[in-house]
Short mmCIF file of C-alpha atoms in Angstrom, two decimals:
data_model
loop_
_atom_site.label_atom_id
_atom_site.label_comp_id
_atom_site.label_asym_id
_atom_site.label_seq_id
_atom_site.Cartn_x
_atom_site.Cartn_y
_atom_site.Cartn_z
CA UNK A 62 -13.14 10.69 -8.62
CA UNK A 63 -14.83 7.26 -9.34
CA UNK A 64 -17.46 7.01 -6.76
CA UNK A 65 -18.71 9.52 -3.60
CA UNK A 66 -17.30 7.41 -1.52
CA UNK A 67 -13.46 6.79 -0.95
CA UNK A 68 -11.42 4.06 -0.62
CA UNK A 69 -8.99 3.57 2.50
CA UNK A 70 -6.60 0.81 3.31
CA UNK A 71 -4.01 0.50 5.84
CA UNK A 72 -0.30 -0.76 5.37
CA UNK A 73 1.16 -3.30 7.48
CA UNK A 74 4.85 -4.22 8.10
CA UNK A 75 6.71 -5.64 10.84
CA UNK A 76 3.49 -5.48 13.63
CA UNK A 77 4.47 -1.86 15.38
CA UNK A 78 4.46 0.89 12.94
CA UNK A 79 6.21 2.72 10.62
CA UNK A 80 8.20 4.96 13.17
CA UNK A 81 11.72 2.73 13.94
CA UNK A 82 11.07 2.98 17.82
CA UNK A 83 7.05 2.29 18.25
CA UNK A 84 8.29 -1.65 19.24
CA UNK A 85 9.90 0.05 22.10
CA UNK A 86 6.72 1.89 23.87
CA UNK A 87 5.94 0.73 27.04
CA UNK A 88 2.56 -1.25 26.08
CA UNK A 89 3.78 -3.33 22.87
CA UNK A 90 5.04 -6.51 23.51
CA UNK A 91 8.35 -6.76 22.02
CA UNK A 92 8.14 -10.15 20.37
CA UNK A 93 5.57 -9.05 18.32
CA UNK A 94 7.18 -9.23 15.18
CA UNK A 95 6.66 -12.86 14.99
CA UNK A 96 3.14 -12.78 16.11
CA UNK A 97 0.62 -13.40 13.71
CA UNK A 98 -2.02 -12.75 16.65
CA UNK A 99 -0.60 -8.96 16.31
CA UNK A 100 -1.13 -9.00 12.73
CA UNK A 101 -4.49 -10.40 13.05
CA UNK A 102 -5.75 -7.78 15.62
CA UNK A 103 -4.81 -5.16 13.13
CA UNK A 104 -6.51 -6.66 10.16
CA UNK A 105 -10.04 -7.26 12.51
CA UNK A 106 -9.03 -3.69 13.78
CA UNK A 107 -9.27 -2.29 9.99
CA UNK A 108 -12.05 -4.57 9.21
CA UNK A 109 -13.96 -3.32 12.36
CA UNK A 110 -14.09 0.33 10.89
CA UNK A 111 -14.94 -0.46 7.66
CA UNK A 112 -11.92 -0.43 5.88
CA UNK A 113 -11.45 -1.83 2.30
CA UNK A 114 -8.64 -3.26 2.73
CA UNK A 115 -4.70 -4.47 4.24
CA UNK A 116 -1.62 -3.79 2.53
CA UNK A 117 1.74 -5.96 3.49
CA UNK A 118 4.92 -4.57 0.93
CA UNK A 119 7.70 -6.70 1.23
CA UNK A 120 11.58 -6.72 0.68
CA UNK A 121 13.74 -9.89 -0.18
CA UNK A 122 16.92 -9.35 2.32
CA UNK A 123 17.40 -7.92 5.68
CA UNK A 124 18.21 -4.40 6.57
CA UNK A 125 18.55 -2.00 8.64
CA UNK A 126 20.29 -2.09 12.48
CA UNK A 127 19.12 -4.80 14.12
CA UNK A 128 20.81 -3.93 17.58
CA UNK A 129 18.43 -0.51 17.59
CA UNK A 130 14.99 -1.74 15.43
CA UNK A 131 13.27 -4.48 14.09
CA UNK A 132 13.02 -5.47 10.51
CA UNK A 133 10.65 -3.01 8.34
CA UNK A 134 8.89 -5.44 6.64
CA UNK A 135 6.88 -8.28 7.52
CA UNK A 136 8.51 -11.86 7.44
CA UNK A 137 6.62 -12.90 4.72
CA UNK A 138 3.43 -11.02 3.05
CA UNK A 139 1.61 -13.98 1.26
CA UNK A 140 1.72 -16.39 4.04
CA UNK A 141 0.57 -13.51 7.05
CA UNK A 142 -1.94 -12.81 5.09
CA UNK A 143 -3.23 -16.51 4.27
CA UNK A 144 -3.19 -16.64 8.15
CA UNK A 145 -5.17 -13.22 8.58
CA UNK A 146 -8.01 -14.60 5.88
CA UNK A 147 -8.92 -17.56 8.39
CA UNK A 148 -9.34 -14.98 11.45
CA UNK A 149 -11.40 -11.93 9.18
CA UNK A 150 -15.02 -11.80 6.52
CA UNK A 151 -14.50 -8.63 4.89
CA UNK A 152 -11.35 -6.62 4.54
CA UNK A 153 -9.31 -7.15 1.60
CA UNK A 154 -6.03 -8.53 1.80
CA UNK A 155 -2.88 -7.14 -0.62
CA UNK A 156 0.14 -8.97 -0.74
CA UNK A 157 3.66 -8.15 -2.19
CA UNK A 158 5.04 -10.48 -4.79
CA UNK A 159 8.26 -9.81 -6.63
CA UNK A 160 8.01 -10.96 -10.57
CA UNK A 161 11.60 -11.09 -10.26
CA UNK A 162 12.21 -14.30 -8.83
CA UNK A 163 8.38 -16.38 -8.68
CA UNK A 164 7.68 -18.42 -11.49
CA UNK A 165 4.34 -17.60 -12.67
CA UNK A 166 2.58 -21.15 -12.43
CA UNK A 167 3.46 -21.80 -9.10
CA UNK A 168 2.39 -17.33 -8.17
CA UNK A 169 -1.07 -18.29 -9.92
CA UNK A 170 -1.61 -21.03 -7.99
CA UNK A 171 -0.83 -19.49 -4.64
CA UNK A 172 -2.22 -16.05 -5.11
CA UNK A 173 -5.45 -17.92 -6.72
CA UNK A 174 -5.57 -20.56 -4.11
CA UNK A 175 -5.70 -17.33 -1.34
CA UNK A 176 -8.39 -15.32 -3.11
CA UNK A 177 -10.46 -19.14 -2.92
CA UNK A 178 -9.71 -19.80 0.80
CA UNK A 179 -10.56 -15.85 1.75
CA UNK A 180 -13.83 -16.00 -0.69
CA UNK A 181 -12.21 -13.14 -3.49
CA UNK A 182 -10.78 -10.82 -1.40
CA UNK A 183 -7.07 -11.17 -2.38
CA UNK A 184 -5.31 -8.43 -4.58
CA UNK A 185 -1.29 -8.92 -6.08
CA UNK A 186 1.12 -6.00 -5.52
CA UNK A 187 3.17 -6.87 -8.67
CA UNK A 188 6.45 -5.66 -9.07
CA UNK A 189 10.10 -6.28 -9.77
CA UNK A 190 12.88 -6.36 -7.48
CA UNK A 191 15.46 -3.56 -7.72
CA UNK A 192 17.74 -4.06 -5.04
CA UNK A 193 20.92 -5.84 -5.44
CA UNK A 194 21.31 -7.17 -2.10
CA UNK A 195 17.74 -9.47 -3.54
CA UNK A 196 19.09 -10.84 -6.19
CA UNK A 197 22.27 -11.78 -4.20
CA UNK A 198 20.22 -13.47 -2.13
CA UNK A 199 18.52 -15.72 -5.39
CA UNK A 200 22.09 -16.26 -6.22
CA UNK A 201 21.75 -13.68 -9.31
CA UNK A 202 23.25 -10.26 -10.33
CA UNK A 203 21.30 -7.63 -10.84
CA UNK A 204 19.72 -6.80 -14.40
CA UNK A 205 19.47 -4.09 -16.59
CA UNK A 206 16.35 -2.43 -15.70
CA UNK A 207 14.38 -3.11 -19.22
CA UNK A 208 15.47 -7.10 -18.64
CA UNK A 209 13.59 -6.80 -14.95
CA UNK A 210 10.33 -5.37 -16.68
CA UNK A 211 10.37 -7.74 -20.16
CA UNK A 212 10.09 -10.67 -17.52
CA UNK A 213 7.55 -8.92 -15.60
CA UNK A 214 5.17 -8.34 -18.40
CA UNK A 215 5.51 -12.13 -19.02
CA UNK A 216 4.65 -12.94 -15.85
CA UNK A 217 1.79 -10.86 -15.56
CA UNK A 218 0.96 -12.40 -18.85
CA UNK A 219 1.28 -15.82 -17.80
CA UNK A 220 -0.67 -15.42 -14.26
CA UNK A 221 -3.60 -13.90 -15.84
CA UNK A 222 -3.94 -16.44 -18.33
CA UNK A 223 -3.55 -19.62 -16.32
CA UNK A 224 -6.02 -17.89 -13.38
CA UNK A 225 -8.19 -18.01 -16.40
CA UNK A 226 -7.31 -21.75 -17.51
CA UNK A 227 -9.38 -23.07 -15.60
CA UNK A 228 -13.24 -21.85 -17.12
CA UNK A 229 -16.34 -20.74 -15.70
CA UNK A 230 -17.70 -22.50 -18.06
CA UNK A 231 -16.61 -25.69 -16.15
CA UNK A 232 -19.55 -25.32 -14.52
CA UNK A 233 -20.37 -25.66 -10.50
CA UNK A 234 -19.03 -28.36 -8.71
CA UNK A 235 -21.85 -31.09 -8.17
CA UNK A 236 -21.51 -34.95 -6.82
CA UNK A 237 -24.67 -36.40 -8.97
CA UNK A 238 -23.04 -35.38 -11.54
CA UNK A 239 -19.79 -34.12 -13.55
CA UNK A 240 -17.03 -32.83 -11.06
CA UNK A 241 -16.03 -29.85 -13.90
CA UNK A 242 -16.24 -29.77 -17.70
CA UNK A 243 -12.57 -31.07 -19.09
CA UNK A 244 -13.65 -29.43 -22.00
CA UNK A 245 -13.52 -25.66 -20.22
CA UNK A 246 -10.14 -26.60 -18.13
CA UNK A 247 -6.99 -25.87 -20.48
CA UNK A 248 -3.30 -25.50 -21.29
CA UNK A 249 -2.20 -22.19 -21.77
CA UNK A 250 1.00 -23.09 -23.38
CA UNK A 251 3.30 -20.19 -23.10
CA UNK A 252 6.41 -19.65 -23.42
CA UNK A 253 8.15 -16.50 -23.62
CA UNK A 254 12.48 -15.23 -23.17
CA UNK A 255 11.98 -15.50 -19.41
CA UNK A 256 9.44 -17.83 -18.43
CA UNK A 257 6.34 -19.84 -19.52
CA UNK A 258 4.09 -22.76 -18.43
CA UNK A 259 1.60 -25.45 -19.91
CA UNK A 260 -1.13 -25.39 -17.08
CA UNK A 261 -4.45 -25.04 -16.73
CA UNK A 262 -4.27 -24.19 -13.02
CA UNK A 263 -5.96 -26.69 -10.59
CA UNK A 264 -7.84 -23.72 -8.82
CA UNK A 265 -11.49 -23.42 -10.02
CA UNK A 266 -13.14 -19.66 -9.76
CA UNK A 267 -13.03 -17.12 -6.60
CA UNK A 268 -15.82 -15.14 -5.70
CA UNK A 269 -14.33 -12.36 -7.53
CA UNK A 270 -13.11 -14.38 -10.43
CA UNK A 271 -9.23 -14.09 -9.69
CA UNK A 272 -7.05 -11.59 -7.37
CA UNK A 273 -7.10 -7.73 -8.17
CA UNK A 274 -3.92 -6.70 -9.49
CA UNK A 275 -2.04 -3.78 -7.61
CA UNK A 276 0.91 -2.39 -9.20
CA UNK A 277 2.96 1.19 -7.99
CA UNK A 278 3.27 4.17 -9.70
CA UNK A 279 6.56 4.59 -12.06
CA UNK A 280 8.15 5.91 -15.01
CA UNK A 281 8.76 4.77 -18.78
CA UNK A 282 8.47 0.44 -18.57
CA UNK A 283 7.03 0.42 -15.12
CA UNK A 284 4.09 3.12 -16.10
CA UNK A 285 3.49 1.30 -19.06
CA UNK A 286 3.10 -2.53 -17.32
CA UNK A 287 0.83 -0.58 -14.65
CA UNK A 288 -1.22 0.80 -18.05
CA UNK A 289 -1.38 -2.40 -18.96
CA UNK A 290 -2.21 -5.03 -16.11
CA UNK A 291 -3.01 -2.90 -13.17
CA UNK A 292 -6.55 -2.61 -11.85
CA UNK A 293 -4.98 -0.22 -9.21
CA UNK A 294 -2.03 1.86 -9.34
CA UNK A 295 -0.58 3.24 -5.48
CA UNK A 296 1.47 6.78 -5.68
CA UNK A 297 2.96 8.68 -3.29
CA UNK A 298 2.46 12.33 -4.06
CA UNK A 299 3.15 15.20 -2.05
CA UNK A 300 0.52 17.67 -2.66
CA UNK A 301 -3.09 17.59 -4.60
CA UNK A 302 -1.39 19.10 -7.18
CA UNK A 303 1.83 16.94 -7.96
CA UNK A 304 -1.76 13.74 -7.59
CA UNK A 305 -3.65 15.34 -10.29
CA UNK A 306 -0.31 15.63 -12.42
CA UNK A 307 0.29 11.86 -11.86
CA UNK A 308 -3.04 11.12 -12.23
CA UNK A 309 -3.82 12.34 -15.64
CA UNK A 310 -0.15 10.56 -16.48
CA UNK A 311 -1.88 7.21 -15.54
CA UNK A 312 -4.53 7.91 -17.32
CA UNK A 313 -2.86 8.87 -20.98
CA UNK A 314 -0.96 5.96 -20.10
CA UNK A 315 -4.37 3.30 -19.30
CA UNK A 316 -5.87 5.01 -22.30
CA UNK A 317 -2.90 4.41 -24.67
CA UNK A 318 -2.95 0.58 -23.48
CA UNK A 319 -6.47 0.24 -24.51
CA UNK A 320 -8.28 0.51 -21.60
CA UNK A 321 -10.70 2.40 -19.60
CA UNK A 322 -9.29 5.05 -17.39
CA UNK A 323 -12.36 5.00 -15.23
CA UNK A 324 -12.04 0.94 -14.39
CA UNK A 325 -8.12 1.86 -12.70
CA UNK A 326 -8.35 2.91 -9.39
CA UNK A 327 -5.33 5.80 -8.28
CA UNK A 328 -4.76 5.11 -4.56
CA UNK A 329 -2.12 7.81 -2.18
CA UNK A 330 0.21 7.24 0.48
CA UNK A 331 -0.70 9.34 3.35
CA UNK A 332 0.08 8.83 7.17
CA UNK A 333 -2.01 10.10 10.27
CA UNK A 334 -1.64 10.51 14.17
CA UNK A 335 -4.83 11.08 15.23
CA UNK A 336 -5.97 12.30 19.48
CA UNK A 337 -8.51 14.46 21.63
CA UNK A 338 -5.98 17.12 21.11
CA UNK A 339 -3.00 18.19 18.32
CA UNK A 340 -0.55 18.95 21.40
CA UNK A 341 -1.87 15.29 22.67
CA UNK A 342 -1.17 13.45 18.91
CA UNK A 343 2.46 15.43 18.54
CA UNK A 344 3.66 14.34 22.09
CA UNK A 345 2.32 10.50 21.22
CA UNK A 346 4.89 10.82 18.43
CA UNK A 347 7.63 12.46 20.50
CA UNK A 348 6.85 9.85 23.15
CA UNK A 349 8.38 7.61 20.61
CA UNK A 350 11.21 10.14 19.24
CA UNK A 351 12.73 9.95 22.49
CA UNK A 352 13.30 6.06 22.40
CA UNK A 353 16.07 7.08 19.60
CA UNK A 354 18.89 9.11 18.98
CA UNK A 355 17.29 12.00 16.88
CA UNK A 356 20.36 13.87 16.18
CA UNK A 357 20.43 12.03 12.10
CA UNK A 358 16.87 13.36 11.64
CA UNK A 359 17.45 17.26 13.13
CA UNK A 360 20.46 17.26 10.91
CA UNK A 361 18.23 16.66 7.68
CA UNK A 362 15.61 18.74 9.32
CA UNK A 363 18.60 21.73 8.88
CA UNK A 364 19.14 20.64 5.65
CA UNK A 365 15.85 21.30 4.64
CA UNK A 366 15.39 24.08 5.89
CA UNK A 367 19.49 25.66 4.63
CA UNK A 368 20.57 26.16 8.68
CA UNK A 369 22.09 24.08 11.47
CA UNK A 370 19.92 22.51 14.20
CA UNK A 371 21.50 21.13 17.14
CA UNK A 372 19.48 18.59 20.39
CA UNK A 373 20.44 21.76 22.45
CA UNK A 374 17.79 24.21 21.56
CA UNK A 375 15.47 21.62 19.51
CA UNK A 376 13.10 21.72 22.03
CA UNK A 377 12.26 25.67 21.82
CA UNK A 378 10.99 27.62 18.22
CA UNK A 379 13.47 29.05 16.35
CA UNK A 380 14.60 32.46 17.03
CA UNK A 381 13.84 35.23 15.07
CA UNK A 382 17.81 35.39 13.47
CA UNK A 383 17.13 31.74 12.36
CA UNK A 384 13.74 32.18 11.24
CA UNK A 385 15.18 35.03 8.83
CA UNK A 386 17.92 32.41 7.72
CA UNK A 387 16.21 29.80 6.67
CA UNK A 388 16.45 28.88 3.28
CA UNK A 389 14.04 26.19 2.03
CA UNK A 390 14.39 24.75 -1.24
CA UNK A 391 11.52 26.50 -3.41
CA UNK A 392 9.91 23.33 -5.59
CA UNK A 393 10.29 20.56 -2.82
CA UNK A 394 7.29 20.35 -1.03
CA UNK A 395 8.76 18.74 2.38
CA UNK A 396 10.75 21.81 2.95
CA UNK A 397 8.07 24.24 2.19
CA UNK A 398 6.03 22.34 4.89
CA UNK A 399 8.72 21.90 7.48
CA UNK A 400 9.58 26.06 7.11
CA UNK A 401 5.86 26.61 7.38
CA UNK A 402 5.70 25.06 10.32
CA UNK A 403 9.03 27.15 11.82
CA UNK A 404 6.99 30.34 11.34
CA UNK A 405 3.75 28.96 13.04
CA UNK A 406 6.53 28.51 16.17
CA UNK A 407 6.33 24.82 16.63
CA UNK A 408 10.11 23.43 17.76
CA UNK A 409 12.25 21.27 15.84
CA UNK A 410 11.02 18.22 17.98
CA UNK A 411 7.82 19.20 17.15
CA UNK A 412 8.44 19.66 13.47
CA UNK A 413 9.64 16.32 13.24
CA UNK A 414 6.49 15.35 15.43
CA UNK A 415 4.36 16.24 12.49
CA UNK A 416 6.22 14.41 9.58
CA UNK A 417 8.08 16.83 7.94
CA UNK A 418 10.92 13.87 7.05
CA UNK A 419 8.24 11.62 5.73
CA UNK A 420 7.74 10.96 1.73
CA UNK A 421 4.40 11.44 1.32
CA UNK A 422 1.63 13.37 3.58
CA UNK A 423 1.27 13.48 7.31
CA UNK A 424 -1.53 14.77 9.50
CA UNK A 425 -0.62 15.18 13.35
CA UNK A 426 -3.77 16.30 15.04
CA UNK A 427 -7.73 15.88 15.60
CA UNK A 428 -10.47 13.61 13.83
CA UNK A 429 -11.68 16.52 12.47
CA UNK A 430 -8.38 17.82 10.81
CA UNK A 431 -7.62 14.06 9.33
CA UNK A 432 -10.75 13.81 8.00
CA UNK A 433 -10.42 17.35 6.30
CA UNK A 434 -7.11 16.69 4.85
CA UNK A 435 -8.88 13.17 3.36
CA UNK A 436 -11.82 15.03 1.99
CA UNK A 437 -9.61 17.96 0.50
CA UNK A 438 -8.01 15.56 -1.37
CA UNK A 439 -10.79 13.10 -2.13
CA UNK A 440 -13.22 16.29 -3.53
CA UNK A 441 -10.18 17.75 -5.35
CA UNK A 442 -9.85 14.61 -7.88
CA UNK A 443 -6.45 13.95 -6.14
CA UNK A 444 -6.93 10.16 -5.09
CA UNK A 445 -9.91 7.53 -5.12
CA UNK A 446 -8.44 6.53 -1.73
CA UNK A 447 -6.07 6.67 0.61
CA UNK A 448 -2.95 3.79 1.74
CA UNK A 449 -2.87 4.94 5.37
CA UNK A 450 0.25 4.66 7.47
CA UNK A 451 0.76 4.98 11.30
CA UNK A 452 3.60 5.51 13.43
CA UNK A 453 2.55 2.96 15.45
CA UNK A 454 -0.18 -0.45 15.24
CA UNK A 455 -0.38 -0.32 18.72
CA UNK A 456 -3.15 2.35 18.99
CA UNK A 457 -2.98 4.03 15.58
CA UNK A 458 -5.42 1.87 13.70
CA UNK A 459 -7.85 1.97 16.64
CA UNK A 460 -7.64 5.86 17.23
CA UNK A 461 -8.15 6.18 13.35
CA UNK A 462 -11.27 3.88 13.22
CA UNK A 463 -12.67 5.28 15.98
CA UNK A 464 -11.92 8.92 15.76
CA UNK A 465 -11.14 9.66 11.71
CA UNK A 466 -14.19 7.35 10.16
CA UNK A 467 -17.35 9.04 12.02
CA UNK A 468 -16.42 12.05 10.63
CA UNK A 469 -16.04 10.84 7.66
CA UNK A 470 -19.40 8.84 7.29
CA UNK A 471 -20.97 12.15 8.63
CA UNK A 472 -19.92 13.57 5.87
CA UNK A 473 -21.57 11.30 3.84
CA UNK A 474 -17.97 10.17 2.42
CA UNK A 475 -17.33 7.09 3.37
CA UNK A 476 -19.62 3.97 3.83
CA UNK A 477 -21.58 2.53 6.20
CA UNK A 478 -20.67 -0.40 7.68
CA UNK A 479 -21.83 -3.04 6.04
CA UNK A 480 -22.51 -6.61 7.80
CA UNK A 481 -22.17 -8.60 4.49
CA UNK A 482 -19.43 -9.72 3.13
CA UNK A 483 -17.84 -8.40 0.07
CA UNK A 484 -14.64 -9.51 -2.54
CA UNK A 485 -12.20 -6.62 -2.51
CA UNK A 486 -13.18 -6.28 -6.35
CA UNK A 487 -16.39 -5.03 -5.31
CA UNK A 488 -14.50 -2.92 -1.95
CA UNK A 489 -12.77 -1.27 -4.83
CA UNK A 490 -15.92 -0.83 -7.65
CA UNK A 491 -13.83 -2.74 -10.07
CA UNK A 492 -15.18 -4.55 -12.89
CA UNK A 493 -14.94 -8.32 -13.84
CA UNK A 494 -11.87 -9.82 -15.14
CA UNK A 495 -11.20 -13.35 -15.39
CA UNK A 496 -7.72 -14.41 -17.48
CA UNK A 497 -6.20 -11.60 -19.28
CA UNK A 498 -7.61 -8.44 -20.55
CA UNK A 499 -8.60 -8.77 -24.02
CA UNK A 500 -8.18 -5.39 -24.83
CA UNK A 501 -4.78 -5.64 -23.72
CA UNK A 502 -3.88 -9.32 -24.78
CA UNK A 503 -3.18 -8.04 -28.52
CA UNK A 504 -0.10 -5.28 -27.29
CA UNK A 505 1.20 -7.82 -24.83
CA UNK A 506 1.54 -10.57 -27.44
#
């Protein structure tokens, strides 16, 4: 751990949640999707409890079935959440920006210009795009994987330094006297196999300097850009242990770049449905299971657990034949869960209910059992903090906030509120940066 207190953010998408029928609930308007007013109340929602911070991920093509669900993703992460800065003081705002396809004068000067407007509280989700159907839509083919990261690093190269071109030296903005010291505004002149710019940037200082910079967790090139650049790396781990095993990997790697392994934050996936009652949280879930055909999702629900499951009996336990069937794959966590759950006699339905088809953790259940899943965690080294997901917008981020964070502060383990506002560098405990890391500039040369 970094700090006694963790971090928590919330991931946005498409304005109803992460589960494919929460736009079809009674009490969500339908045309939400292109609402920014939805995405606003969930940002003032997050910022009301104390949050640190929004995350919006993004992908560059449409998919998925229309006819049944709306997009995943939001329509477009940098501008929702230039909109969202106007209408909030505190939380921080993450945005998704491919390195695949920006050029990096043009990312520096939007991603710099946000963090200005929202007073420092902007942070870049770099990474590169791996999906054909993407790069089809930038008219290109899709690249070998170590050509995707050598123009990432030269992005990230490229951003830093012209966020940096323009000096704090320049010296405070003043109309008796100079507008800004030429002398401390300058070319970076860069140029590497991919891309490059002259600059300086025409964006003076943020609050915080320049925008944090977010990056996921990966293997070989992507591990080492994350040692590298990242002043926060997001995982998505399954149990404490597989977090402290990916943890001390970021780590090595940080260390290996040069840098300080205590200045990187390591931030989970995790995804709670929170109520008075567990029976009350699981049936908010299967409220919206029933909006969709769930006959795909029992089927890999019988997968993992090595027997058939048909809708006819899904809503009764498993008999005592199929409990002595099951066969659950012995290293992969999801299946240990879901056949856990068999034997404590919830349904199929309900097993479902409580996540066992989702890729990282899922709580189902009270305050009290969110908040001790988030402290078992937290006190075990696992995370610094916690991406939190929700089935649906609607009422998850609410329920959360007002059910999940009292605990919490009574536990002394996360914050008070606090009335002034703050850059998401200092949300986060990060230290200052402005341009690139010199400790790093030497390797990335």
């Amino acid at each position: 751990m970094t700090g006694k207190h963790m971090i928590l953010g919330v991931g946005l998408a498409n304005n109803f949640g992460v589960h494919p029928a929460a736009w079809r609930l009674p009490d969500v308007d339908p045309g939400a999707y292109a609402d920014i007013a939805a995405t606003v109340r969930q940002a003032q929602a997050a910022e009301r409890g104390g949050l640190h911070f929004i995350f919006l991920a993004e992908r560059l093509f449409l998919h998925g079935d229309l006819a049944t669900e709306p997009p995943l993703f939001n329509m477009d992460p940098l501008t929702s959440l230039t909109a969202v800065s106007q209408a909030t003081e505190r939380v921080g705002l993450i945005g998704t920006a491919s390195t695949s396809f920006n050029e990096p004068y043009l990312l520096a000067r939007q991603l710099k210009t946000m963090d200005v407007v929202s007073r420092g509280r902007v942070g870049w989700n770099a990474v590169p795009s791996f999906e054909p159907d993407a790069f089809a839509n930038a008219g290109r083919q899709l690249p070998p994987r170590e050509q995707k990261y050598e123009r990432l690093h030269e992005v990230l190269q490229v951003v830093h330094a012209l966020w940096g071109s323009w000096g704090r030296e320049a010296g405070r903005l003043d109309q008796g006297g100079m507008f800004a010291d030429p002398a401390h505004i300058r070319p970076v002149d860069l140029r590497g196999e991919h891309v490059g710019s002259r600059g300086p940037l025409p964006v003076p200082p943020s609050e915080q300097g320049q925008p944090v910079v977010v990056m996921p967790l990966s293997s070989g090139y992507g591990l080492q850009a994350a040692a590298m650049y990242a002043n926060v790396v997001i995982a998505m781990p399954m149990s404490i242990e597989q977090a402290l095993e990916q943890r001390a990997i970021v780590r090595r790697a940080v260390e290996a770049a040069g840098r300080d392994p205590q200045e990187v934050r390591f931030i989970t996936f995790a995804k709670y449905e929170v109520a008075a009652t567990a029976r009350e949280a699981l049936d908010r879930i299967r409220a919206m299971d029933e909006l969709r055909d769930l006959r795909p999702s029992l089927s890999r629900l019988g997968s993992m657990l090595g027997l058939p499951i048909g809708v006819e009996r899904s809503d009764a336990p498993l008999t005592a034949k199929q409990l002595a069937m099951m066969n659950p794959a012995p290293g992969h966590a999801p299946s240990q869960r879901a056949a856990r759950l068999a034997r404590e006699r919830w349904s199929p339905r309900d097993i479902l209910a409580h996540g066992a088809l989702d890729p990282f953790p899922s709580v189902v259940g009270t305050p009290a059992q969110a908040a001790d899943h988030l402290q078992e965690w937290f006190e075990a080294g696992a995370a610094d903090g916690f991406l939190l997901n929700f089935a649906s917008f609607h009422h998850g981020i609410d329920a959360f906030v007002d059910g999940v964070v009292p605990v919490l502060r009574e536990r002394r383990l996360f914050p008070e509120h606090d009335e002034k506002p703050r850059t998401l560098r200092e949300h986060l405990s990060l230290p200052d940066q402005y341009g690139l890391d010199p400790r790093v500039s030497s390797s990335a040369d």
